[in-house]
């Protein structure tokens, strides 16, 4: 990672730097943070002649060749002060951020989504979630419908809440970006789809769009999860949120194996906000408040929760795991109280915002 002396390089300086790294077969990737721009070297950056030449440039402060596998996501990276913002409001950074809404938007019943959207707002939610396209285990199950993007954006217009939806391929990504979705969700099934991660990274560069990356379903190492996020950030935008959501094998009786406890590790190793998903972790509405409080207890910056005003009338996961707005309001109130209570402990571990 190349760290310039000033917050930005001039175009001539950037050209010179590119020419030098190019000689060594290395691509320069610009990462534009809120206050400064740094440059990642894509390729083998360990050539000592390359390092000397770059560090010798009068406008370069230093070259950071951290041995950590992730250079941009690391808590010690130059991006540590980056704040992930949605609609001018920080995700985490002292505020317990809650994203809530339907697992799946029912294209035949837009009013159900508008009603939930309003209820999420009244319960104190910060953002709205609604699945337009769904990754389903069976190809015969309802796969979502592109028309639901209009319902999602209409709910945003009615409530003023920013919106989150999952994208699984290029076409969905383009539609969601074009519509102005605020937060793109990469689901557990695509968490290691490096082609998709790279494409998202490339396409959100220069935009305010945020990516919520879920942890893959298999019990993979924590660093594998962080490196998946590194793929997106290496595309040029540091607007990333990490979401543990339970892993396989399931803990008998739960939908997955709850993994909110990795939050502390993620916070220790990275600067990214962590929003835990208790809904897919335990998979049953009655268990969700407990998993949500466990997440808050492990220092999460917030939650992404499935919520529906009439869960039994919902589709996708909603009948079994969506909480009602009344329960959501309690989760938000209690989650924020636990979060505030634990601030001194997080500060003690230097895990609050840098
Ligand atoms: C979802 O959020 O509805 C979803 C499908 O999540 P996951 O990718 O975690 O299974
Ligand atoms: Mn779901």
Coordinates of C-alpha atoms and ligand atoms in Angstrom, one line a residue:
X1 CA 0.0 0.0 0.0
X2 CA 1.4 3.4 -1.0
X3 CA 0.7 6.3 1.3
X4 CA 1.2 9.8 -0.1
X5 CA 2.4 12.7 2.0
X6 CA -0.6 14.9 1.1
X7 CA -4.3 13.7 1.1
X8 CA -4.3 13.4 -2.7
X9 CA -1.8 13.0 -5.5
X10 CA -1.8 15.3 -8.5
X11 CA -2.6 13.7 -11.9
X12 CA 1.0 14.0 -12.9
X13 CA 2.2 12.4 -9.7
X14 CA -0.3 9.6 -10.2
X15 CA 0.9 9.0 -13.8
X16 CA 4.5 8.9 -12.6
X17 CA 3.7 6.4 -9.9
X18 CA 1.7 4.2 -12.3
X19 CA 4.6 4.2 -14.8
X20 CA 7.0 3.0 -12.1
X21 CA 4.8 0.2 -10.8
X22 CA 3.9 -0.7 -14.3
X23 CA 7.6 -1.4 -15.0
X24 CA 7.4 -4.1 -12.4
X25 CA 4.1 -5.6 -13.7
X26 CA 2.1 -4.1 -10.9
X27 CA -1.3 -2.5 -11.3
X28 CA -2.1 0.6 -9.1
X29 CA -5.5 0.6 -7.5
X30 CA -6.7 3.9 -6.1
X31 CA -8.6 3.7 -2.9
X32 CA -10.6 6.9 -2.2
X33 CA -11.3 7.3 1.5
X34 CA -13.4 10.1 2.9
X35 CA -10.3 12.3 3.8
X36 CA -7.4 10.8 1.9
X37 CA -6.5 8.6 -1.1
X38 CA -4.1 5.7 -0.9
X39 CA -2.9 3.3 -3.5
X40 CA -2.8 -0.5 -3.4
X41 CA -0.3 -2.4 -5.5
X42 CA -2.0 -5.3 -7.2
X43 CA 0.7 -8.0 -7.9
X44 CA 3.9 -9.0 -6.1
X45 CA 5.0 -5.8 -4.4
X46 CA 8.0 -7.1 -2.6
X47 CA 10.7 -6.2 -5.2
X48 CA 13.1 -4.1 -3.2
X49 CA 14.1 -2.0 -6.2
X50 CA 10.4 -1.1 -6.7
X51 CA 10.0 -0.2 -3.1
X52 CA 13.1 2.0 -3.1
X53 CA 12.0 3.8 -6.3
X54 CA 8.5 4.5 -4.9
X55 CA 9.7 5.5 -1.5
X56 CA 12.2 7.8 -3.1
X57 CA 9.5 9.9 -4.7
X58 CA 9.3 13.3 -3.0
X59 CA 5.5 13.1 -2.6
X60 CA 5.3 9.6 -1.1
X61 CA 5.3 9.2 2.7
X62 CA 5.9 5.5 2.8
X63 CA 5.1 2.1 1.3
X64 CA 3.4 -0.3 3.7
X65 CA 4.1 -3.9 2.8
X66 CA 2.2 -5.4 5.7
X67 CA 2.6 -9.1 6.0
X68 CA -1.1 -9.4 7.1
X69 CA -2.9 -11.0 4.2
X70 CA -5.3 -8.1 4.1
X71 CA -3.8 -4.7 3.7
X72 CA -6.9 -2.5 3.4
X73 CA -9.3 -4.1 5.8
X74 CA -6.6 -4.2 8.6
X75 CA -7.3 -2.2 11.7
X76 CA -3.8 -0.8 11.3
X77 CA -4.3 0.3 7.7
X78 CA -4.6 3.9 6.5
X79 CA -8.4 3.3 6.2
X80 CA -8.8 2.9 9.9
X81 CA -10.4 6.3 10.1
X82 CA -12.8 5.7 7.3
X83 CA -16.4 6.0 8.3
X84 CA -19.0 4.0 6.4
X85 CA -21.9 6.4 5.8
X86 CA -25.4 5.7 4.5
X87 CA -27.3 8.8 3.6
X88 CA -25.0 11.0 5.6
X89 CA -25.3 8.9 8.7
X90 CA -22.5 6.6 10.0
X91 CA -23.1 2.9 10.3
X92 CA -21.8 2.0 13.8
X93 CA -19.2 4.5 15.0
X94 CA -20.9 4.7 18.4
X95 CA -24.5 4.3 17.0
X96 CA -26.1 0.9 17.2
X97 CA -27.4 0.7 13.6
X98 CA -30.4 -1.5 12.8
X99 CA -31.5 -2.6 9.4
X100 CA -34.9 -4.4 9.3
X101 CA -37.6 -5.5 7.0
X102 CA -38.9 -8.5 4.9
X103 CA -36.7 -11.4 3.9
X104 CA -38.5 -11.3 0.6
X105 CA -40.7 -8.6 -0.9
X106 CA -43.9 -10.1 -2.2
X107 CA -44.5 -8.5 -5.7
X108 CA -48.2 -9.4 -5.4
X109 CA -48.6 -7.5 -2.2
X110 CA -46.7 -4.2 -2.2
X111 CA -48.7 -2.8 0.6
X112 CA -47.4 -5.4 3.0
X113 CA -43.9 -4.0 2.4
X114 CA -45.0 -0.4 2.8
X115 CA -46.7 -1.2 6.0
X116 CA -43.6 -3.0 7.4
X117 CA -41.4 -0.2 6.2
X118 CA -43.4 2.4 8.2
X119 CA -43.4 0.1 11.2
X120 CA -39.6 -0.4 11.0
X121 CA -39.2 3.4 11.0
X122 CA -41.5 3.9 13.9
X123 CA -39.7 1.1 15.8
X124 CA -36.5 3.2 15.5
X125 CA -34.8 1.3 12.6
X126 CA -32.1 3.1 10.6
X127 CA -32.5 1.2 7.3
X128 CA -34.9 -1.0 5.5
X129 CA -34.2 -4.4 4.1
X130 CA -36.2 -6.2 1.4
X131 CA -35.2 -9.1 -0.8
X132 CA -35.9 -8.5 -4.5
X133 CA -34.0 -11.5 -5.8
X134 CA -33.6 -14.5 -3.5
X135 CA -31.0 -17.3 -3.4
X136 CA -33.2 -20.4 -2.9
X137 CA -32.0 -23.9 -2.2
X138 CA -34.5 -25.3 -4.7
X139 CA -34.7 -24.0 -8.2
X140 CA -38.5 -24.5 -8.0
X141 CA -38.9 -22.1 -5.0
X142 CA -39.9 -18.5 -5.7
X143 CA -36.7 -16.7 -6.8
X144 CA -37.8 -13.2 -6.3
X145 CA -38.9 -10.8 -9.0
X146 CA -37.1 -7.7 -10.5
X147 CA -40.4 -5.8 -10.2
X148 CA -39.9 -5.7 -6.5
X149 CA -37.1 -3.2 -6.9
X150 CA -39.8 -0.6 -7.6
X151 CA -41.6 -1.6 -4.4
X152 CA -38.3 -1.3 -2.4
X153 CA -37.6 2.2 -3.9
X154 CA -41.2 3.3 -3.3
X155 CA -40.8 2.3 0.4
X156 CA -37.6 4.3 0.6
X157 CA -39.4 7.3 -0.9
X158 CA -42.3 6.9 1.6
X159 CA -40.2 6.5 4.7
X160 CA -37.0 8.3 3.9
X161 CA -35.1 5.2 5.1
X162 CA -32.2 4.0 3.0
X163 CA -32.6 0.5 1.6
X164 CA -30.7 -2.8 1.4
X165 CA -31.2 -5.7 -1.0
X166 CA -29.2 -8.7 -2.1
X167 CA -27.6 -9.0 -5.5
X168 CA -26.3 -12.3 -6.9
X169 CA -25.2 -11.5 -10.4
X170 CA -24.2 -8.7 -12.8
X171 CA -27.6 -8.0 -14.1
X172 CA -29.1 -7.6 -10.6
X173 CA -26.2 -5.5 -9.6
X174 CA -26.7 -3.1 -12.5
X175 CA -30.4 -2.9 -11.8
X176 CA -29.9 -2.2 -8.1
X177 CA -27.2 0.5 -8.8
X178 CA -29.4 2.1 -11.4
X179 CA -32.3 2.2 -9.0
X180 CA -30.2 3.8 -6.3
X181 CA -30.2 1.0 -3.7
X182 CA -28.1 2.4 -0.8
X183 CA -26.7 -0.9 0.5
X184 CA -26.0 -4.0 -1.6
X185 CA -26.1 -7.3 0.2
X186 CA -23.8 -10.1 -0.8
X187 CA -25.3 -13.2 0.7
X188 CA -23.8 -16.2 2.5
X189 CA -23.9 -18.3 -0.7
X190 CA -21.9 -15.7 -2.7
X191 CA -19.6 -14.7 0.1
X192 CA -16.6 -16.3 -1.7
X193 CA -17.7 -15.7 -5.2
X194 CA -14.6 -13.7 -6.0
X195 CA -15.7 -12.7 -9.5
X196 CA -18.9 -11.1 -8.1
X197 CA -16.9 -9.5 -5.3
X198 CA -14.5 -8.0 -7.7
X199 CA -17.2 -6.7 -10.0
X200 CA -19.1 -5.1 -7.2
X201 CA -15.8 -3.5 -6.0
X202 CA -15.2 -2.1 -9.5
X203 CA -18.8 -0.9 -10.0
X204 CA -19.2 0.9 -6.7
X205 CA -16.0 2.8 -7.0
X206 CA -16.8 6.5 -7.0
X207 CA -20.3 6.0 -5.6
X208 CA -21.6 6.3 -2.1
X209 CA -23.1 2.7 -2.3
X210 CA -22.3 0.5 0.7
X211 CA -21.8 -3.3 0.6
X212 CA -23.0 -5.5 3.4
X213 CA -21.0 -8.7 3.1
X214 CA -22.3 -11.8 4.9
X215 CA -20.0 -14.5 6.2
X216 CA -20.0 -17.7 4.1
X217 CA -22.1 -20.5 5.4
X218 CA -19.2 -23.0 5.9
X219 CA -17.2 -22.6 9.1
X220 CA -14.4 -20.8 7.3
X221 CA -11.5 -19.0 9.1
X222 CA -12.2 -15.4 10.2
X223 CA -9.4 -14.2 7.9
X224 CA -11.1 -15.8 4.9
X225 CA -14.2 -13.6 5.6
X226 CA -12.0 -10.5 6.0
X227 CA -10.2 -11.3 2.7
X228 CA -13.5 -11.6 0.9
X229 CA -14.2 -8.0 2.0
X230 CA -10.7 -7.0 0.9
X231 CA -11.7 -8.1 -2.6
X232 CA -14.5 -5.5 -2.6
X233 CA -12.4 -2.7 -1.0
X234 CA -9.5 -3.4 -3.4
X235 CA -11.9 -2.3 -6.2
X236 CA -11.6 1.2 -4.8
X237 CA -14.4 1.8 -2.3
X238 CA -14.0 1.3 1.4
X239 CA -17.8 1.3 2.1
X240 CA -18.1 -2.1 3.6
X241 CA -20.0 -3.7 6.4
X242 CA -19.3 -7.2 7.8
X243 CA -22.1 -9.5 8.8
X244 CA -21.8 -12.8 10.6
X245 CA -25.0 -14.8 10.0
X246 CA -24.4 -18.3 11.4
X247 CA -22.5 -21.1 9.7
X248 CA -22.7 -24.8 9.0
X249 CA -23.0 -27.4 10.4
X250 CA -26.1 -26.3 12.2
X251 CA -26.3 -26.4 15.9
X252 CA -29.1 -28.9 16.2
X253 CA -32.4 -27.0 16.5
X254 CA -31.1 -23.8 15.2
X255 CA -31.0 -22.9 11.5
X256 CA -27.2 -22.5 11.5
X257 CA -24.5 -22.4 14.1
X258 CA -24.7 -18.9 15.7
X259 CA -21.4 -17.1 15.2
X260 CA -22.0 -13.6 16.6
X261 CA -19.0 -14.3 18.9
X262 CA -16.6 -13.6 16.0
X263 CA -17.6 -9.9 16.2
X264 CA -14.8 -9.2 18.7
X265 CA -12.3 -10.8 16.4
X266 CA -13.5 -8.9 13.4
X267 CA -13.4 -5.6 15.4
X268 CA -9.9 -6.4 16.6
X269 CA -8.6 -7.2 13.2
X270 CA -10.5 -4.7 11.0
X271 CA -11.9 -1.2 11.1
X272 CA -15.2 -2.1 9.4
X273 CA -18.5 -1.9 11.2
X274 CA -20.0 -5.3 12.1
X275 CA -23.8 -5.7 11.8
X276 CA -24.8 -9.2 13.0
X277 CA -27.7 -11.1 11.4
X278 CA -29.5 -13.0 14.2
X279 CA -32.4 -14.0 11.9
X280 CA -30.6 -16.5 9.7
X281 CA -28.4 -17.6 12.5
X282 CA -31.1 -19.1 14.8
X283 CA -33.8 -19.1 12.2
X284 CA -36.9 -18.8 14.5
X285 CA -38.6 -15.6 15.4
X286 CA -38.9 -16.6 19.1
X287 CA -35.1 -17.0 19.3
X288 CA -34.1 -13.9 17.4
X289 CA -34.3 -11.4 20.4
X290 CA -31.8 -13.6 22.3
X291 CA -29.4 -13.9 19.4
X292 CA -29.7 -10.2 18.9
X293 CA -28.7 -9.4 22.5
X294 CA -25.9 -11.9 22.2
X295 CA -24.6 -9.9 19.2
X296 CA -24.9 -6.6 21.1
X297 CA -23.0 -8.3 24.0
X298 CA -20.2 -9.3 21.7
X299 CA -19.7 -5.6 20.7
X300 CA -21.7 -5.6 17.4
X301 CA -22.2 -2.2 15.8
X302 CA -25.8 -3.2 15.0
X303 CA -28.0 -5.7 13.5
X304 CA -29.8 -6.8 10.3
X305 CA -33.1 -8.4 11.3
X306 CA -36.0 -9.8 9.4
X307 CA -39.2 -8.1 10.4
X308 CA -42.8 -8.3 9.1
X309 CA -46.1 -6.8 10.4
X310 CA -47.8 -10.1 9.6
X311 CA -45.2 -12.8 9.5
X312 CA -47.6 -15.6 8.7
X313 CA -48.7 -13.8 5.5
X314 CA -45.1 -13.3 4.4
X315 CA -43.1 -15.3 1.9
X316 CA -39.5 -16.6 1.9
X317 CA -38.1 -16.8 5.4
X318 CA -40.7 -14.4 6.9
X319 CA -43.3 -16.9 8.2
X320 CA -40.7 -18.7 10.3
X321 CA -38.2 -16.1 11.4
X322 CA -39.5 -12.5 10.9
X323 CA -40.1 -10.7 14.2
X324 CA -43.1 -8.3 14.5
X325 CA -42.4 -4.6 14.8
X326 CA -43.3 -4.7 18.5
X327 CA -40.5 -7.2 19.1
X328 CA -38.2 -5.2 16.8
X329 CA -38.8 -2.1 18.9
X330 CA -37.7 -4.1 22.0
X331 CA -34.6 -5.5 20.2
X332 CA -33.6 -1.9 19.2
X333 CA -34.2 -0.5 22.7
X334 CA -32.4 -3.3 24.5
X335 CA -29.7 -3.6 21.9
X336 CA -28.9 0.1 22.2
X337 CA -28.8 -0.2 26.0
X338 CA -26.4 -3.1 25.9
X339 CA -24.3 -1.4 23.3
X340 CA -24.0 1.7 25.5
X341 CA -23.2 -0.4 28.6
X342 CA -20.3 -2.1 26.8
X343 CA -18.7 1.0 25.4
X344 CA -16.1 1.2 28.2
X345 CA -15.1 -2.4 27.7
X346 CA -14.8 -1.8 23.9
X347 CA -12.7 1.3 24.6
X348 CA -10.6 -0.7 27.0
X349 CA -9.7 -3.0 24.1
X350 CA -9.4 0.0 21.8
X351 CA -12.2 -1.4 19.7
X352 CA -14.2 1.8 19.4
X353 CA -13.7 4.0 16.3
X354 CA -10.1 5.1 15.9
Ligands
LIG1 C1 -31.3 -13.1 3.5 O1 -30.8 -12.1 4.0 O2 -32.5 -13.2 3.3 C2 -30.5 -14.2 3.0 C3 -30.8 -15.0 2.1 O3 -29.4 -14.3 3.8 P1 -28.1 -15.3 3.8 O4 -27.3 -14.9 2.5 O5 -27.4 -14.9 5.0 O6 -28.7 -16.7 3.8
LIG2 MN1 -34.0 -14.5 4.6

